[in-house]
XYZ file of C-alpha atoms in Angstrom:
556
model
C 65.835 101.046 70.552
C 68.163 98.600 68.807
C 70.393 98.528 71.882
C 67.409 97.703 74.097
C 66.325 94.848 71.813
C 69.888 93.539 71.693
C 70.187 93.552 75.498
C 66.837 91.784 75.890
C 67.836 89.072 73.419
C 71.228 88.754 75.073
C 69.634 88.376 78.514
C 67.113 85.778 77.334
C 69.817 83.809 75.541
C 72.076 83.907 78.618
C 69.311 82.487 80.824
C 68.034 79.934 78.297
C 68.704 76.178 78.743
C 71.915 74.828 77.270
C 69.973 72.774 74.700
C 68.241 75.923 73.440
C 71.533 77.812 73.357
C 73.256 75.074 71.352
C 70.294 74.689 68.972
C 70.064 78.434 68.465
C 73.820 78.702 67.874
C 73.887 75.870 65.319
C 70.818 77.135 63.477
C 72.044 80.722 63.501
C 75.423 79.574 62.188
C 73.733 77.486 59.481
C 71.471 80.331 58.409
C 74.415 82.688 58.330
C 76.429 80.230 56.296
C 73.581 79.730 53.791
C 73.083 83.483 53.458
C 76.786 84.081 53.047
C 77.074 81.332 50.448
C 73.988 82.603 48.579
C 75.191 86.180 48.601
C 78.677 85.119 47.528
C 77.216 83.031 44.704
C 75.018 85.906 43.535
C 77.934 88.315 43.739
C 80.029 85.990 41.593
C 77.207 85.617 39.100
C 76.673 89.377 39.044
C 80.374 89.851 38.359
C 80.294 87.316 35.518
C 77.125 88.949 34.161
C 78.759 92.370 34.230
C 81.859 91.096 32.434
C 79.673 89.430 29.800
C 77.608 92.598 29.415
C 80.794 94.647 29.029
C 82.195 92.230 26.436
C 78.985 92.234 24.377
C 78.729 96.037 24.493
C 82.375 96.420 23.475
C 81.890 94.000 20.569
C 78.753 95.861 19.453
C 80.632 99.185 19.669
C 83.473 97.900 17.427
C 81.026 96.597 14.852
C 79.059 99.857 14.695
C 82.340 101.827 14.568
C 83.330 99.957 11.424
C 79.907 100.755 9.909
C 80.239 104.431 10.855
C 83.624 105.113 9.176
C 82.129 105.710 5.705
C 79.242 108.067 6.784
C 81.644 110.078 8.952
C 84.254 110.275 6.169
C 81.660 111.639 3.723
C 79.859 113.627 6.391
C 76.700 111.698 5.646
C 74.461 112.768 8.501
C 71.606 110.504 7.469
C 73.926 107.532 7.155
C 75.320 108.238 10.633
C 71.776 108.478 12.050
C 70.812 105.193 10.414
C 73.827 103.477 11.998
C 72.930 104.743 15.469
C 69.189 104.037 15.073
C 69.958 100.347 15.110
C 70.638 100.692 18.884
C 67.113 101.970 19.654
C 65.833 98.433 20.009
C 68.079 97.775 23.019
C 66.553 98.933 26.320
C 69.886 98.854 28.095
C 71.510 101.360 25.685
C 70.657 104.814 26.971
C 72.666 106.944 24.513
C 75.092 106.757 21.569
C 77.084 109.482 19.803
C 79.429 109.910 16.838
C 82.048 112.638 17.320
C 84.846 113.987 15.207
C 88.390 114.395 16.489
C 87.609 117.852 17.837
C 84.829 116.461 20.043
C 81.985 117.819 17.957
C 78.946 115.557 18.014
C 78.083 114.522 14.510
C 75.084 112.319 15.348
C 73.473 111.227 18.618
C 70.571 109.244 20.046
C 69.421 109.440 23.658
C 70.508 111.922 26.350
C 73.170 111.712 29.080
C 74.510 113.849 31.873
C 77.929 112.197 31.733
C 80.919 114.227 30.598
C 81.901 112.894 27.150
C 84.351 115.704 26.304
C 87.472 113.549 26.862
C 88.381 112.621 23.292
C 91.695 111.119 24.368
C 90.066 108.265 26.233
C 91.194 104.804 25.130
C 88.883 102.330 23.513
C 87.086 99.709 25.549
C 84.499 99.604 28.354
C 84.626 101.867 31.377
C 82.316 101.401 34.405
C 80.854 104.423 36.186
C 78.376 103.184 38.791
C 75.583 101.434 36.925
C 76.855 102.927 33.631
C 79.081 101.106 31.154
C 80.734 103.514 28.668
C 82.281 102.011 25.506
C 84.501 104.116 23.209
C 85.807 103.002 19.831
C 87.890 105.196 17.467
C 86.798 105.512 13.803
C 89.872 104.572 11.735
C 89.467 104.374 7.880
C 90.877 101.385 6.062
C 94.626 101.622 5.286
C 94.973 104.599 7.626
C 96.324 104.905 11.163
C 94.843 108.176 12.351
C 91.208 108.171 13.603
C 88.706 110.553 12.117
C 86.376 110.423 15.108
C 84.965 108.057 17.699
C 81.803 106.168 18.606
C 80.627 106.408 22.247
C 77.885 104.112 23.529
C 76.503 104.310 27.105
C 74.437 101.488 28.555
C 72.956 100.868 32.039
C 73.781 97.607 33.789
C 70.996 98.192 36.372
C 68.033 96.552 34.529
C 70.064 93.448 33.783
C 71.296 93.247 37.395
C 67.845 93.531 38.966
C 66.378 91.112 36.475
C 69.004 88.564 37.505
C 68.367 89.376 41.185
C 64.625 88.790 40.846
C 65.333 85.429 39.269
C 67.935 84.500 41.907
C 65.949 85.392 45.039
C 63.249 82.695 44.673
C 65.892 80.108 43.996
C 67.834 81.276 47.038
C 64.729 81.157 49.235
C 63.885 77.656 48.080
C 67.443 76.555 48.732
C 67.470 78.261 52.148
C 64.153 76.640 53.080
C 65.349 73.166 52.107
C 68.599 73.711 53.993
C 66.740 75.044 57.038
C 64.483 71.980 57.144
C 67.427 69.674 56.891
C 69.373 71.713 59.411
C 66.542 71.587 61.973
C 66.357 67.803 61.674
C 70.115 67.362 61.826
C 70.388 69.845 64.698
C 67.844 68.006 66.804
C 69.580 64.705 66.226
C 73.084 66.048 66.801
C 72.094 68.034 69.914
C 70.386 64.959 71.356
C 73.542 62.942 70.726
C 75.883 65.620 72.106
C 73.793 66.553 75.147
C 72.410 63.123 76.006
C 75.005 62.565 78.723
C 74.694 66.139 79.941
C 70.908 65.766 80.285
C 71.418 62.647 82.341
C 73.945 64.439 84.495
C 71.614 67.421 84.991
C 68.741 65.121 85.973
C 70.959 63.358 88.509
C 72.083 66.684 90.007
C 68.471 67.888 90.315
C 67.435 64.636 92.001
C 70.302 64.821 94.461
C 69.526 68.469 95.220
C 65.848 67.741 95.876
C 66.185 64.457 97.803
C 69.736 64.628 99.252
C 70.130 61.042 98.091
C 73.854 60.588 97.521
C 73.342 57.028 96.236
C 72.265 58.425 92.844
C 74.829 58.068 90.053
C 74.750 59.537 86.526
C 75.131 57.120 83.578
C 78.198 57.588 81.346
C 77.235 57.576 77.633
C 80.538 58.563 76.032
C 84.214 59.137 76.642
C 84.239 62.783 75.561
C 84.403 65.812 77.883
C 80.823 65.241 79.063
C 81.635 61.613 79.832
C 84.766 62.658 81.739
C 82.722 65.251 83.626
C 80.127 62.605 84.519
C 82.821 60.218 85.724
C 84.401 62.962 87.845
C 80.983 63.901 89.220
C 80.286 60.307 90.228
C 83.675 60.209 91.968
C 82.823 63.400 93.820
C 79.521 61.825 94.864
C 81.422 58.860 96.320
C 83.561 61.191 98.418
C 80.567 63.332 99.314
C 78.606 60.282 100.407
C 81.470 59.222 102.653
C 81.757 62.739 104.082
C 77.994 62.926 104.571
C 78.040 59.702 106.544
C 80.854 61.038 108.712
C 79.003 64.328 109.227
C 75.808 62.532 110.157
C 77.776 60.369 112.571
C 79.246 63.447 114.305
C 76.041 65.543 114.371
C 74.944 64.242 117.754
C 78.252 64.962 119.453
C 78.440 68.368 117.736
C 74.944 69.277 118.930
C 75.915 68.235 122.454
C 79.082 70.312 122.244
C 77.151 73.359 121.000
C 74.703 73.011 123.878
C 77.584 72.765 126.317
C 79.331 75.775 124.794
C 76.157 77.838 125.070
C 75.834 76.797 128.698
C 79.455 77.770 129.341
C 78.915 81.106 127.568
C 75.931 81.854 129.783
C 77.974 80.805 132.805
C 80.829 83.046 131.661
C 78.477 85.997 131.233
C 77.040 85.376 134.694
C 80.529 84.957 136.160
C 81.630 88.161 134.497
C 78.593 89.951 135.892
C 79.307 88.605 139.368
C 82.964 89.501 138.938
C 81.903 93.037 138.068
C 79.688 93.175 141.144
C 82.599 91.810 143.178
C 84.796 94.549 141.699
C 82.421 97.220 142.983
C 82.005 95.422 146.316
C 85.781 94.975 146.680
C 86.289 98.654 145.957
C 83.635 99.543 148.509
C 85.158 97.268 151.138
C 88.612 98.621 150.344
C 87.413 102.189 150.826
C 85.518 101.241 153.970
C 88.725 99.637 155.217
C 90.618 102.851 154.548
C 88.052 104.824 156.532
C 88.139 102.217 159.306
C 91.894 102.767 159.527
C 91.188 106.423 160.204
C 88.519 105.419 162.755
C 91.019 103.126 164.447
C 93.628 105.883 164.603
C 91.090 108.304 166.076
C 89.981 105.687 168.639
C 93.572 104.951 169.741
C 94.266 108.660 169.980
C 91.161 109.149 172.161
C 92.266 106.267 174.368
C 95.766 107.693 174.746
C 94.388 111.145 175.492
C 92.029 109.752 178.114
C 94.787 107.645 179.701
C 97.051 110.681 179.943
C 94.250 113.034 180.968
C 94.854 115.666 183.719
C 91.758 114.392 185.476
C 94.003 112.093 187.553
C 95.815 115.102 188.978
C 92.477 116.779 189.699
C 91.330 113.577 191.432
C 94.416 113.580 193.731
C 93.741 117.221 194.552
C 90.148 116.434 195.602
C 91.456 113.556 197.715
C 93.886 116.024 199.353
C 91.068 118.476 200.045
C 88.556 115.889 201.319
C 89.705 115.855 205.076
C 89.454 119.664 205.199
C 86.056 120.214 203.708
C 84.521 121.156 207.073
C 87.177 123.823 207.776
C 88.863 124.646 204.502
C 90.120 128.054 205.619
C 93.108 126.943 207.695
C 94.081 124.440 205.046
C 94.209 127.038 202.250
C 95.850 129.686 204.457
C 98.371 127.805 206.602
C 98.998 124.480 204.832
C 101.687 124.853 202.108
C 99.873 122.352 199.957
C 96.571 124.141 200.397
C 98.053 127.466 199.312
C 99.027 125.823 195.929
C 95.566 124.385 195.283
C 93.917 127.505 193.732
C 96.789 128.023 191.319
C 96.756 124.323 190.445
C 93.026 124.358 189.840
C 93.396 127.355 187.501
C 96.140 125.670 185.468
C 94.449 122.286 185.309
C 91.195 123.929 184.250
C 93.008 125.490 181.309
C 94.622 122.132 180.442
C 91.320 120.304 180.705
C 89.656 122.860 178.404
C 92.371 122.299 175.779
C 92.101 118.569 176.297
C 88.343 118.764 175.843
C 88.769 120.716 172.599
C 91.209 118.128 171.256
C 88.902 115.279 172.240
C 85.930 116.994 170.591
C 87.986 117.421 167.401
C 88.902 113.731 167.342
C 85.320 112.743 168.131
C 84.081 114.965 165.296
C 86.601 113.301 162.938
C 85.442 109.906 164.193
C 81.789 110.828 163.559
C 82.678 112.059 160.066
C 84.463 108.808 159.221
C 81.519 106.775 160.519
C 79.172 108.888 158.372
C 81.452 108.332 155.363
C 81.294 104.563 155.909
C 77.520 104.796 156.133
C 77.400 106.807 152.880
C 79.575 104.281 151.013
C 77.472 101.351 152.193
C 74.225 103.188 151.401
C 75.438 103.976 147.878
C 76.382 100.362 147.250
C 73.035 99.135 148.622
C 71.110 101.498 146.352
C 72.919 100.118 143.280
C 72.532 96.515 144.392
C 68.765 96.930 144.644
C 68.512 98.229 141.027
C 71.054 95.923 139.345
C 69.816 94.453 136.058
C 67.033 97.036 135.621
C 67.214 99.791 132.993
C 66.210 103.156 134.372
C 66.629 106.824 133.605
C 69.830 108.053 135.213
C 72.063 111.092 135.114
C 75.538 110.050 133.910
C 77.147 112.866 135.865
C 75.707 111.490 139.092
C 77.242 108.095 138.324
C 80.616 109.744 137.735
C 80.352 111.525 141.097
C 79.393 108.252 142.820
C 82.375 106.486 141.269
C 84.666 109.280 142.446
C 83.066 109.224 145.923
C 83.664 105.496 146.277
C 87.338 105.988 145.359
C 87.697 109.266 147.304
C 89.575 107.825 150.358
C 92.216 106.320 148.085
C 92.446 109.595 146.146
C 92.851 111.590 149.374
C 95.475 109.217 150.726
C 97.618 109.564 147.587
C 96.800 113.269 146.921
C 95.187 112.476 143.556
C 92.940 115.105 141.973
C 90.378 114.851 139.182
C 89.020 117.350 136.683
C 85.643 116.955 135.003
C 84.207 118.121 131.707
C 80.452 117.796 132.030
C 77.540 117.805 129.587
C 74.301 119.140 130.993
C 70.779 117.777 130.421
C 71.830 114.245 129.489
C 69.604 111.316 130.455
C 70.753 107.740 130.089
C 68.394 104.743 130.004
C 70.548 101.836 131.168
C 71.430 99.486 134.024
C 72.727 101.794 136.740
C 74.799 99.067 138.393
C 76.653 98.061 135.201
C 77.568 101.647 134.355
C 78.780 102.265 137.910
C 80.748 99.006 137.844
C 82.674 100.223 134.768
C 83.247 103.762 136.088
C 84.413 102.605 139.537
C 86.970 100.337 137.887
C 88.180 103.038 135.462
C 88.558 105.617 138.253
C 90.337 103.057 140.449
C 92.733 102.189 137.606
C 93.443 105.890 137.016
C 94.260 106.389 140.722
C 96.607 103.387 140.725
C 98.278 104.641 137.524
C 99.180 108.086 138.897
C 99.680 107.507 142.656
C 103.410 106.743 142.335
C 104.205 109.731 140.134
C 105.261 113.266 140.939
C 102.695 115.261 142.884
C 101.949 117.559 139.938
C 101.093 114.537 137.752
C 98.800 112.848 140.275
C 95.700 113.819 138.437
C 93.316 112.480 135.836
C 90.457 113.846 133.758
C 86.933 112.633 133.065
C 85.314 113.990 129.911
C 81.743 113.280 128.818
C 80.426 113.910 125.292
C 77.205 113.092 123.415
C 77.028 112.536 119.645
C 74.382 110.778 117.521
C 72.443 109.443 120.541
C 75.645 107.924 121.918
C 77.297 108.810 125.224
C 81.091 108.699 125.516
C 82.909 108.924 128.863
C 86.696 109.248 128.625
C 88.933 108.659 131.665
C 92.409 109.970 130.842
C 95.361 109.693 133.254
C 98.983 110.851 133.131
C 100.443 107.822 134.832
C 102.562 104.808 134.044
C 100.971 104.048 130.663
C 100.580 100.681 128.933
C 103.109 98.762 126.857
C 102.033 98.268 123.203
C 102.087 94.472 123.529
C 99.782 94.694 126.575
C 97.145 96.648 124.642
C 96.177 93.412 122.879
C 95.626 91.614 126.210
C 94.269 94.336 128.459
C 90.663 93.039 128.349
C 91.497 89.346 128.734
C 90.225 87.530 131.771
C 92.897 87.320 134.491
C 95.362 89.717 132.820
C 96.740 92.503 135.054
C 99.821 94.727 135.211
C 99.501 95.433 138.944
C 101.181 93.149 141.513
C 98.048 93.229 143.669
C 95.575 93.046 140.722
C 93.326 90.122 139.880
C 92.530 90.790 136.188
C 88.742 90.898 136.620
C 88.026 94.623 136.484
C 88.603 95.539 132.825
C 87.378 92.132 131.620
C 84.084 92.424 133.474
C 83.840 96.105 132.503
C 84.206 95.207 128.821
C 81.481 92.581 129.137
C 79.207 95.036 130.925
C 79.819 97.626 128.173
C 78.825 95.125 125.494
C 75.736 94.109 127.453
C 74.805 97.803 127.428
C 75.127 97.808 123.634
C 78.368 99.799 123.671
C 82.119 99.276 123.894
C 85.138 99.894 126.095
C 88.268 101.130 124.270
C 91.828 101.705 125.419
C 94.608 103.847 123.985
C 98.160 104.526 125.174
C 101.346 105.800 123.550
C 103.483 103.525 125.716
C 105.087 103.391 129.154
C 105.166 106.731 130.937
C 102.701 108.273 128.472
C 99.490 107.700 130.411
C 96.401 105.897 129.175
C 92.909 106.722 127.998
C 89.845 104.497 128.463
C 86.658 105.374 126.560
C 83.265 103.997 127.532
C 80.783 104.358 124.648
C 77.144 103.392 125.202
C 73.850 104.325 123.524
C 71.582 106.677 125.412
C 68.957 103.921 125.249
C 70.254 100.407 125.965
C 69.099 97.887 123.304
C 67.618 94.486 124.256
C 70.219 92.093 125.707
C 72.103 89.774 123.372
C 74.618 86.978 124.048
C 78.131 88.343 124.656
C 81.429 86.839 123.560
C 84.625 88.858 124.020
C 87.206 88.792 121.240
C 90.926 89.416 121.433
C 90.614 92.805 119.761
C 93.896 94.736 120.141
C 92.404 98.006 121.326
C 88.772 97.505 122.240
C 86.037 95.230 123.413
C 83.165 95.701 120.957
C 80.017 93.777 119.989
C-alpha cells in the first residue's frame, strides 16, 4: 500500500508544473529543516534534563547515605526506615534499599524487578532504559571500609514526557510561524526565480500555437534562465530564416514531387510494358525457331520435288505415246519397250518411298504450323486477361511458361523436372505471373545450354506455406558473381551478350505489384543460381512500386 501511494505521489510530482515542483521542494525542505531543528533541540534539552536529573539523584543519594551510616551501624531498623521514608514524597523515586556488605537488605521502600545483587558496583548513577540507579557506599566517619550501601532507583520517564508535552505546543507554534513565513518567502522567491522561465514558456506556447517566429522572449536576468532565453531567441532568428527559405522552396518542391510521382507512374507503366515485351519477345523468338524448322521442311520438300522420279516416268510415257494403238510389237520387239515394265516396277517402288518421305516432311510441317498456332493462341489468351485478377492454377502457368520456351529447350537438349503441389488456386493477374515465369525459365535455359549434356537441366519446385505460394527455379549453370547479385534486378543490367536487362527488372516489379517478391541466390560462378518467386495466394490491392537496390531481392 505504501509503495502504491509513493508511486502515485512520484508520478503526480513528475508531471506537475515546474513552479509547483519548486514550491513543493522548497516547502518540503523547510518543513524538514524545522522538524530536524526542533527534534535536535528537544533531544539536546532531553539530554541536559537527564544529566540534571542524574546529578540531583546522585546528590540526594550521597546525602541520605550520610544519614544512614548511624542507623546501619547500630542496626536501628526504625531509624533506617525513617531515613528511606523521606523519599516517599518523590514520584520519580520508585524504590530505595539499604544493604549490608553481604547484600542483605536491611530496609527498603518500593519494589523493583532489577537485579541489585551486585554489591561491588561503584558509586554514582547508572542508566538502564528509563531507570536511573544510584549507589552510594555507607562509610563511617574516620573509617575507610564501607559497612553497606544505599541504592535508589528512579524513573526518568515521567520527567521526559512532562518536558515533551510542554515542548510540543511550542514546537507547533514555531513550526506554524515558520511555515507562514516560508510560504510567503517561497512565493516571492519562486516568482523572482521563475519569472524569466514563465516568459520563455509563454513565448514557446505562442510560437507552437501560431507558428509566428517573430515572437521573442524577454530577458529578465543574466543567470542560467537568462542565458537560455538569449539562446532561444538566437535559435528563433535562425529558425525564422530557415522557415523563410523553406517557404520559398515549397512551391518548387511540390512541383518536383508531382513530377517524381508522374515519373514513377511512367516507370511502372514502362516496366509493365517491358514485361509484356519480354513475353512477346520470347513468343516471337520461339515462333522464329519453329519457322526455321518450317523453312527447312519447305526447302527439303522443294528439293525432293525437284529431284523426283516423276520426270523419268514422264519420259517413259512420252516414249510409249506413239505406240499406244499397237503396244504389243513395241514391248516385244523394241529393245526400249522390253525395258519399260521393269522400269515401271522400279520407279513405282521409288515413288512410293518418295511419297512416304514427302508425307513425313509434310506431317512435320503441319506439326510446326500447329505449334506456332498454339504459341500465338497462348499469348493471345494472356493478353486478353492482362491486369485482371482471376482464379488460376499455378501449375498450368508453369506448363505454359515451359511450352513457350520448349523450342529453345529442345534445340539445346535442356530438360526440366517439376515438384508440384496439388489443389492450389491462385487469385492474381495471370499475365504478370506468366511474364515472371517465362523470364525465369528462359534465364535457366540460357544458363545451362553451354554446359555438359548431363548438366543441361533445371528444376521447378512449388510450395505453399501460410497462404503464400513460392515457386523456385533452380539451375545448374554458369552461376552469378557475388558482386552481380547486388545489381541483378537493376534496369538495363544483364550478364548475357545478347540480353537487354529488362526481364528480371520487370519481373521484380511485377512480383511487387502482386504483393510478393522475387529473390535470387547463387554461390558464385559455376555454382548455378536459384530464383524464388513468392506471392500471396490472394493478391492485395495495388500500391505504388519503387524498386530498391537490395542485394539479394526485390521486395515491397
